[in-house]
Amino acid sequence: MATEDWPPAQSGGTANGHRETRRQPADGHQPSEPIAILGIGCRFPGGVNSPDDLWQLLSEERDAVSDFPTDRGWNLDALFGPDPEAPGATYVHAGAFVDNVGDFDPAFFGIGPREAQAMDPQQRLLLEVTWEALERAMIDPTSLHGSDTGVFVGVGGQEYGPRIYDDTEGFAGYLTTGTTTSVASGRVAYTLGLQGPALTVDTACSSSLVAVHLAVRSLRSGECELAVAGGATVVCSPSIYVGLGRQGALSADGRSKPFAAAADGFGVAEGAGVLVLARLSRARTLGYPVLALIRGSALGQDGASNVLTAPSGPAQQRVIRQALVDADLTAGDVDVVEAHGTGTRVGDPIEAKALQATYGKAHSSTRPLLVGSVKSNIGHAQYAAGVAGSKLGTQGDGNDRRVLGAVRHFDTDDVAAVVHLTIVEDVLHEARPGIIRLRRRR
């Protein structure tokens, strides 16, 4: 079966299972047309420099968590001091980091060495993985100059370099563009000469998925004919360990433990990922490779939940249902969910109950909804977390079978300690090849 028949990761569903029909516009752009994933570029912890590397890490059930890096200028003595509540200290002693994240060939992209030094590493990674994603899509990046290709990326500020007014080495001008998050998308567009929309999105953990959602809308409307979408995070400063450590949101050993009784917070990670996207009809016309399809997506917000940082179960249910309506699917059409699954005691039960409420009636003990989270292997890559999970629907084992990676740190008895999931889901505790009955979608 062709890979394009694989249902999209992280889709949603309708409450009653009925499909809605849509009026098609006269301009040839169908508002519900599937969007094809043509190519992928990525960097993630554990030596992951390609989609194949990521899949190898997952299939081997490897753990990408390591000690803190020693080449980022962090005061490790202060961070690991005897009192984790002291200024500049944390109780977290590990994380998941991209290897050789400082390596960059500025001349390849026509950038001078001083400007490159003042560039946030997130901008550098986005240039690299965008170029690689286009090449994997069989597109010469230089051929896109002057095209309406869109750029949609999720990026946030990471405290790279000195404050501009503190600069004493003549980098102030370069720092102005090198550390401004809006430039992350603009630099990709500038370097490749792309004239479509260029947006940088900051919606925290969902940023890269929101970027993909916006790219899908732009493609379907005809605003652009090709798009690159994704996100990037590089932990340039240890501030996240100090700040979120004070809130008790982080795992002490740096590992996310999705849906596990041992869940004690999320493991901080970093990475970058970009998808090359086009309408399915255009991809077929131009002979592009089609790795998978995005059939639908939706946006929502928690609104007034218990506290500012807590998710809302009803809001999650609503956005799942909206996504399935947009995809013209029912809950029963979905076999696998790549969960947010951060490994927090507040968030995981809420997410599990939302999955139960939206998918429960459409599944059974003989055909459960399979649930996993890549965060159990590579940690929470923050602005790149969503796109990391979305890659899981594009890989197989070379024998026309889909292989789902196991969820690490999970015991089959753990679910009851988090929330009773009944027959809704089977949290994967081992790699399972060939477990999904691929059905051709309408």
Coordinates of C-alpha atoms in Angstrom, one line a residue:
M1 CA 0.0 0.0 0.0
A2 CA 1.3 3.4 -0.8
T3 CA 2.6 5.5 2.0
E4 CA 0.2 8.3 1.2
D5 CA -2.6 6.2 2.6
W6 CA -1.3 6.4 6.1
P7 CA -3.6 8.6 8.2
P8 CA -2.1 11.8 9.7
A9 CA -0.5 11.8 13.1
Q10 CA -2.3 13.7 15.8
S11 CA -5.6 14.0 14.0
G12 CA -9.0 14.4 15.8
G13 CA -12.6 13.3 15.5
T14 CA -16.3 14.1 15.5
A15 CA -18.6 13.5 18.4
N16 CA -21.1 11.4 16.5
G17 CA -18.9 9.9 13.8
H18 CA -20.8 11.6 10.9
R19 CA -18.8 13.2 8.1
E20 CA -19.5 16.7 6.9
T21 CA -19.5 17.7 3.2
R22 CA -18.0 20.9 2.0
R23 CA -18.7 23.2 -1.0
Q24 CA -15.7 23.3 -3.3
P25 CA -14.5 26.6 -4.6
A26 CA -14.4 27.4 -8.3
D27 CA -10.7 28.3 -8.4
G28 CA -9.4 24.7 -8.3
H29 CA -8.2 24.9 -4.7
Q30 CA -10.2 22.5 -2.5
P31 CA -10.4 23.6 1.1
S32 CA -10.3 20.0 2.3
E33 CA -7.7 18.7 -0.1
P34 CA -5.1 16.5 1.7
I35 CA -1.6 18.0 2.0
A36 CA 1.3 15.8 1.0
I37 CA 4.5 15.6 3.1
L38 CA 7.2 15.5 0.4
G39 CA 10.4 15.6 2.4
I40 CA 11.8 15.9 6.0
G41 CA 14.9 17.4 7.6
C42 CA 15.7 17.2 11.2
R43 CA 18.2 17.3 14.1
F44 CA 17.3 15.7 17.4
P45 CA 19.2 14.4 20.5
G46 CA 20.9 11.0 20.3
G47 CA 22.9 11.7 17.2
V48 CA 19.7 12.1 15.0
N49 CA 20.6 14.0 11.8
S50 CA 18.0 12.5 9.5
P51 CA 14.5 11.0 9.6
D52 CA 16.1 7.5 9.3
D53 CA 18.3 8.3 12.3
L54 CA 15.2 9.2 14.3
W55 CA 13.4 6.0 13.3
Q56 CA 16.5 3.9 14.1
L57 CA 16.7 5.5 17.6
L58 CA 13.0 4.8 18.2
S59 CA 13.0 1.2 16.8
E60 CA 16.0 0.4 19.0
E61 CA 14.2 1.9 22.0
R62 CA 17.2 4.1 22.8
D63 CA 17.3 6.9 25.4
A64 CA 18.8 10.2 24.1
V65 CA 19.2 11.8 27.6
S66 CA 22.7 12.8 28.6
D67 CA 24.6 15.0 31.0
F68 CA 24.5 18.8 30.6
P69 CA 26.8 20.0 27.9
T70 CA 30.2 21.6 28.9
D71 CA 30.7 23.8 25.8
R72 CA 27.8 26.3 26.3
G73 CA 29.3 28.5 29.0
W74 CA 27.0 27.3 31.7
N75 CA 28.1 27.6 35.4
L76 CA 27.6 23.9 36.2
D77 CA 28.9 24.3 39.7
A78 CA 26.2 26.8 40.5
L79 CA 23.5 24.8 38.7
F80 CA 24.4 21.6 40.7
G81 CA 25.0 23.3 44.0
P82 CA 23.9 21.7 47.3
D83 CA 20.8 23.8 47.5
P84 CA 18.6 23.4 44.4
E85 CA 16.5 26.4 45.5
A86 CA 19.6 28.7 45.5
P87 CA 19.8 31.4 42.8
G88 CA 21.0 29.9 39.6
A89 CA 20.5 26.3 40.8
T90 CA 18.3 23.4 39.8
Y91 CA 17.4 19.9 40.9
V92 CA 17.7 18.6 37.3
H93 CA 20.9 16.9 36.3
A94 CA 20.4 15.7 32.8
G95 CA 18.7 16.7 29.5
A96 CA 18.6 15.8 25.8
F97 CA 20.8 17.8 23.5
V98 CA 21.7 18.0 19.8
D99 CA 25.2 16.8 19.1
N100 CA 27.6 19.5 17.8
V101 CA 24.9 22.1 17.7
G102 CA 27.5 24.9 17.3
D103 CA 28.8 23.5 14.0
F104 CA 27.7 25.5 11.0
D105 CA 29.0 26.3 7.5
P106 CA 28.1 30.0 7.0
A107 CA 29.8 30.3 3.7
F108 CA 27.5 27.7 2.2
F109 CA 24.5 30.0 2.9
G110 CA 26.4 33.2 1.9
I111 CA 26.7 34.4 5.5
G112 CA 29.9 36.0 6.9
P113 CA 31.6 34.5 10.0
R114 CA 30.8 37.4 12.3
E115 CA 27.2 37.4 11.4
A116 CA 27.0 33.7 11.8
Q117 CA 28.6 34.0 15.3
A118 CA 25.8 36.4 16.3
M119 CA 23.0 34.2 14.9
D120 CA 20.9 32.2 17.3
P121 CA 21.7 28.5 16.6
Q122 CA 18.0 28.0 16.0
Q123 CA 18.3 30.1 12.8
R124 CA 21.3 28.1 11.7
L125 CA 19.6 24.7 12.3
L126 CA 16.5 25.9 10.4
L127 CA 18.6 26.8 7.4
E128 CA 20.3 23.4 7.4
V129 CA 17.2 21.2 7.9
T130 CA 15.1 23.2 5.4
W131 CA 17.8 22.7 2.8
E132 CA 18.0 18.9 3.6
A133 CA 14.2 18.6 3.6
L134 CA 13.9 20.1 0.1
E135 CA 16.7 17.8 -1.2
R136 CA 14.9 14.8 0.2
A137 CA 11.8 16.0 -1.6
M138 CA 13.8 15.9 -4.8
I139 CA 13.6 19.7 -5.1
D140 CA 16.7 21.8 -5.8
P141 CA 16.5 24.6 -3.1
T142 CA 18.1 27.1 -5.5
S143 CA 15.3 26.5 -8.0
L144 CA 12.8 28.0 -5.7
H145 CA 14.2 31.6 -6.0
G146 CA 11.4 34.0 -6.7
S147 CA 8.6 31.4 -6.1
D148 CA 5.7 31.8 -3.8
T149 CA 6.9 29.1 -1.4
G150 CA 5.9 29.8 2.2
V151 CA 7.9 29.5 5.4
F152 CA 6.1 28.7 8.6
V153 CA 8.3 27.9 11.7
G154 CA 7.8 27.7 15.5
V155 CA 10.6 29.4 17.4
G156 CA 11.0 31.1 20.8
G157 CA 13.7 33.3 22.4
Q158 CA 16.5 31.3 24.0
E159 CA 18.8 34.0 25.6
Y160 CA 21.5 33.5 23.0
G161 CA 24.5 35.9 23.3
P162 CA 24.7 39.1 25.3
R163 CA 22.0 41.7 25.6
I164 CA 22.4 44.0 22.6
Y165 CA 23.2 47.0 24.8
D166 CA 25.8 45.0 26.7
D167 CA 27.8 44.1 23.5
T168 CA 31.4 45.3 23.6
E169 CA 32.8 43.4 20.6
G170 CA 30.9 45.0 17.7
F171 CA 28.2 42.4 17.2
A172 CA 25.2 44.6 18.1
G173 CA 24.0 45.0 14.6
Y174 CA 24.2 41.3 13.8
L175 CA 22.6 40.4 17.2
T176 CA 19.6 42.6 16.3
T177 CA 18.7 40.2 13.5
G178 CA 20.5 37.1 14.8
T179 CA 18.4 36.8 18.0
T180 CA 15.0 38.2 16.9
T181 CA 12.6 35.3 16.5
S182 CA 10.7 36.8 13.6
V183 CA 13.9 36.7 11.6
A184 CA 14.0 32.9 11.9
S185 CA 11.4 32.4 9.1
G186 CA 12.6 35.5 7.3
R187 CA 16.1 34.3 7.1
V188 CA 15.0 31.1 5.4
A189 CA 12.9 33.1 2.9
Y190 CA 15.8 35.5 2.3
T191 CA 18.4 32.9 1.8
L192 CA 16.4 30.9 -0.7
G193 CA 14.6 33.9 -2.3
L194 CA 11.2 32.7 -1.3
Q195 CA 8.3 35.2 -1.8
G196 CA 5.4 33.4 -0.1
P197 CA 4.2 34.0 3.5
A198 CA 7.0 33.9 6.1
L199 CA 5.8 33.5 9.6
T200 CA 7.4 32.7 13.0
V201 CA 5.0 31.3 15.5
D202 CA 5.3 31.2 19.3
T203 CA 2.6 29.1 20.9
A204 CA 5.0 27.3 23.2
C205 CA 4.9 23.5 23.0
S206 CA 2.4 23.5 20.1
S207 CA 4.4 26.0 18.0
S208 CA 5.7 23.6 15.2
L209 CA 2.2 22.0 14.9
V210 CA 0.6 25.4 14.7
A211 CA 3.1 26.3 12.0
V212 CA 2.1 23.2 10.0
H213 CA -1.5 24.0 10.5
L214 CA -1.0 27.5 9.1
A215 CA 1.0 26.1 6.2
V216 CA -1.9 23.7 5.4
R217 CA -4.3 26.6 5.3
S218 CA -2.1 28.6 3.1
L219 CA -1.6 25.8 0.6
R220 CA -5.3 25.0 0.5
S221 CA -6.3 28.6 -0.1
G222 CA -3.8 29.0 -2.9
E223 CA -1.7 31.6 -1.0
C224 CA 1.3 29.5 -1.8
E225 CA 2.0 26.4 -3.9
L226 CA 4.8 24.9 -1.7
A227 CA 5.6 25.3 1.9
V228 CA 8.3 24.5 4.5
A229 CA 7.0 24.2 8.0
G230 CA 8.3 23.1 11.4
G231 CA 10.2 24.4 14.4
A232 CA 13.4 24.6 16.3
T233 CA 14.7 24.8 19.8
V234 CA 18.2 25.1 21.1
V235 CA 18.7 25.4 24.8
C236 CA 21.2 28.2 24.8
S237 CA 20.8 29.1 28.5
P238 CA 20.1 27.0 31.5
S239 CA 17.3 29.4 32.5
I240 CA 14.6 26.8 31.7
Y241 CA 16.0 24.5 34.3
V242 CA 16.0 27.2 37.0
G243 CA 12.6 28.8 36.1
L244 CA 10.5 25.7 35.5
G245 CA 12.4 23.9 38.2
R246 CA 11.0 26.4 40.7
Q247 CA 7.5 25.3 39.4
G248 CA 8.3 21.7 39.9
A249 CA 7.5 21.0 36.2
L250 CA 10.7 19.2 35.3
S251 CA 11.8 15.6 35.7
A252 CA 14.8 15.3 38.0
D253 CA 16.6 12.7 35.8
G254 CA 15.8 14.7 32.6
R255 CA 13.4 12.0 31.2
S256 CA 9.8 12.3 30.2
K257 CA 7.8 9.3 31.4
P258 CA 4.5 9.5 29.5
F259 CA 1.4 8.0 31.2
A260 CA 3.6 6.3 33.8
A261 CA 3.2 6.1 37.6
A262 CA 6.8 7.3 37.9
A263 CA 6.0 10.5 35.9
D264 CA 7.6 13.4 37.7
G265 CA 7.7 16.2 35.1
F266 CA 9.0 16.6 31.6
G267 CA 12.5 16.2 30.4
V268 CA 13.9 19.3 28.6
A269 CA 15.2 18.7 25.1
E270 CA 16.0 20.5 21.9
G271 CA 15.9 19.9 18.2
A272 CA 14.7 21.1 14.8
G273 CA 12.4 19.6 12.2
V274 CA 11.0 20.9 8.9
L275 CA 8.4 19.3 6.6
V276 CA 8.1 20.1 2.9
L277 CA 4.4 20.4 2.0
A278 CA 2.3 20.7 -1.1
R279 CA -1.3 19.9 -2.1
L280 CA -1.7 16.3 -3.1
S281 CA -2.9 17.1 -6.6
R282 CA 0.1 19.3 -7.2
A283 CA 2.5 16.7 -5.8
R284 CA 1.1 14.1 -8.1
T285 CA 1.2 16.4 -11.1
L286 CA 4.9 17.3 -10.6
G287 CA 5.9 13.8 -9.6
Y288 CA 7.1 14.7 -6.0
P289 CA 7.6 11.8 -3.6
V290 CA 4.7 11.5 -1.1
L291 CA 5.7 10.2 2.3
A292 CA 2.4 10.8 4.1
L293 CA -0.7 13.0 4.0
I294 CA -2.0 15.6 6.4
R295 CA -5.8 15.3 6.0
G296 CA -6.9 17.7 8.7
S297 CA -5.9 19.9 11.5
A298 CA -7.4 22.3 14.0
L299 CA -6.5 25.0 16.5
G300 CA -7.8 25.6 20.0
Q301 CA -7.0 27.1 23.3
D302 CA -7.4 25.9 26.9
G303 CA -9.2 29.1 28.0
A304 CA -9.8 29.4 31.7
S305 CA -8.4 26.1 33.1
N306 CA -7.5 25.5 36.7
V307 CA -4.2 27.5 36.4
L308 CA -2.4 29.3 33.6
T309 CA -0.2 26.4 32.8
A310 CA -2.7 23.6 33.1
P311 CA -4.5 22.1 30.1
S312 CA -8.2 21.8 29.7
G313 CA -9.8 18.4 29.0
P314 CA -13.0 19.8 27.3
A315 CA -10.8 22.1 25.1
Q316 CA -8.7 19.1 24.1
Q317 CA -11.8 17.1 23.2
R318 CA -13.1 20.0 21.2
V319 CA -10.0 20.4 19.1
I320 CA -9.7 16.7 18.4
R321 CA -13.3 16.6 17.1
Q322 CA -12.7 19.7 15.0
A323 CA -9.5 18.2 13.5
L324 CA -11.4 15.0 12.5
V325 CA -14.2 17.1 10.9
D326 CA -11.5 19.0 8.9
A327 CA -10.0 15.7 7.9
D328 CA -13.3 14.2 6.9
L329 CA -12.7 11.2 9.2
T330 CA -14.4 9.6 12.1
A331 CA -12.8 8.5 15.4
G332 CA -12.9 4.9 14.2
D333 CA -10.7 5.8 11.2
V334 CA -7.8 6.6 13.5
D335 CA -5.6 3.7 14.6
V336 CA -2.7 5.6 16.3
V337 CA -2.3 8.8 18.3
E338 CA 1.1 10.4 18.9
A339 CA 0.3 12.0 22.3
H340 CA 1.6 15.1 23.8
G341 CA 2.6 12.8 26.7
T342 CA 4.9 15.1 28.6
G343 CA 5.1 12.9 31.7
T344 CA 3.5 15.4 34.1
R345 CA 1.1 14.3 36.8
V346 CA -1.4 17.1 35.8
G347 CA -1.3 17.0 32.0
D348 CA -1.1 13.3 31.2
P349 CA -4.4 12.3 33.0
I350 CA -6.2 15.2 31.4
E351 CA -4.9 14.1 27.9
A352 CA -5.8 10.5 28.6
K353 CA -9.4 11.3 29.6
A354 CA -9.8 13.5 26.5
L355 CA -8.6 10.6 24.3
Q356 CA -11.1 8.3 26.0
A357 CA -13.9 10.7 25.6
T358 CA -13.3 11.3 21.9
Y359 CA -12.1 7.8 20.7
G360 CA -13.5 5.4 23.3
K361 CA -16.7 4.4 21.6
A362 CA -15.0 3.8 18.3
H363 CA -12.5 1.3 19.7
S364 CA -12.6 -2.0 21.6
S365 CA -10.4 -4.4 23.5
T366 CA -9.8 -6.2 20.2
R367 CA -9.0 -3.0 18.3
P368 CA -7.6 -0.5 20.7
L369 CA -6.4 3.0 19.9
L370 CA -2.6 2.8 20.1
V371 CA -1.0 5.7 21.9
G372 CA 2.7 6.7 22.1
S373 CA 5.0 9.6 22.7
V374 CA 8.4 10.3 21.2
K375 CA 9.2 12.3 24.3
S376 CA 9.9 9.1 26.1
N377 CA 13.0 8.7 23.9
I378 CA 14.2 12.2 23.0
G379 CA 12.5 14.4 25.7
H380 CA 10.4 17.4 25.1
A381 CA 11.9 19.3 22.2
Q382 CA 9.7 22.3 23.0
Y383 CA 9.1 24.4 19.9
A384 CA 10.1 21.3 17.7
A385 CA 8.2 18.8 19.8
G386 CA 5.1 18.6 17.6
V387 CA 7.0 18.2 14.3
A388 CA 9.1 15.4 16.0
G389 CA 5.9 13.5 16.7
S390 CA 4.5 14.1 13.2
K391 CA 7.4 12.3 11.6
L392 CA 6.3 9.0 13.1
G393 CA 3.6 8.6 10.4
T394 CA 6.1 8.7 7.6
Q395 CA 8.4 5.8 8.3
G396 CA 8.3 2.1 7.8
D397 CA 10.6 -0.9 8.1
G398 CA 11.4 -1.3 4.4
N399 CA 8.9 -4.2 4.1
D400 CA 5.7 -2.0 3.5
R401 CA 5.0 -2.3 7.2
R402 CA 4.5 0.5 9.8
V403 CA 6.6 0.1 12.9
L404 CA 5.6 1.9 16.1
G405 CA 8.3 2.6 18.6
A406 CA 7.8 1.7 22.3
V407 CA 7.1 4.1 25.0
R408 CA 10.0 4.0 27.4
H409 CA 9.8 4.2 31.2
F410 CA 6.3 2.7 31.1
D411 CA 5.1 -0.3 33.0
T412 CA 1.8 -2.0 31.8
D413 CA 0.5 -1.6 35.4
D414 CA 1.2 2.1 35.4
V415 CA -1.9 3.3 33.6
A416 CA -4.2 2.6 36.6
A417 CA -2.0 4.9 38.6
V418 CA -2.5 7.8 36.2
V419 CA -6.1 7.3 35.0
H420 CA -8.3 4.4 34.1
L421 CA -8.1 4.1 30.3
T422 CA -10.4 1.1 30.0
I423 CA -10.3 -0.2 26.4
V424 CA -9.6 3.1 24.7
E425 CA -5.8 2.8 24.3
D426 CA -2.9 0.5 24.4
V427 CA 0.2 2.3 25.5
L428 CA 3.0 0.8 23.6
H429 CA 5.6 -0.9 25.8
E430 CA 7.5 -2.6 23.0
A431 CA 8.2 -2.0 19.4
R432 CA 5.5 -3.6 17.3
P433 CA 5.8 -4.2 13.6
G434 CA 2.9 -4.7 11.3
I435 CA 0.3 -4.0 14.0
I436 CA -1.8 -1.5 11.9
R437 CA -4.3 -2.5 9.4
L438 CA -3.8 0.1 6.7
R439 CA -7.1 1.1 5.1
R440 CA -7.4 3.1 1.9
R441 CA -9.0 6.4 2.8
R442 CA -11.7 8.0 0.6

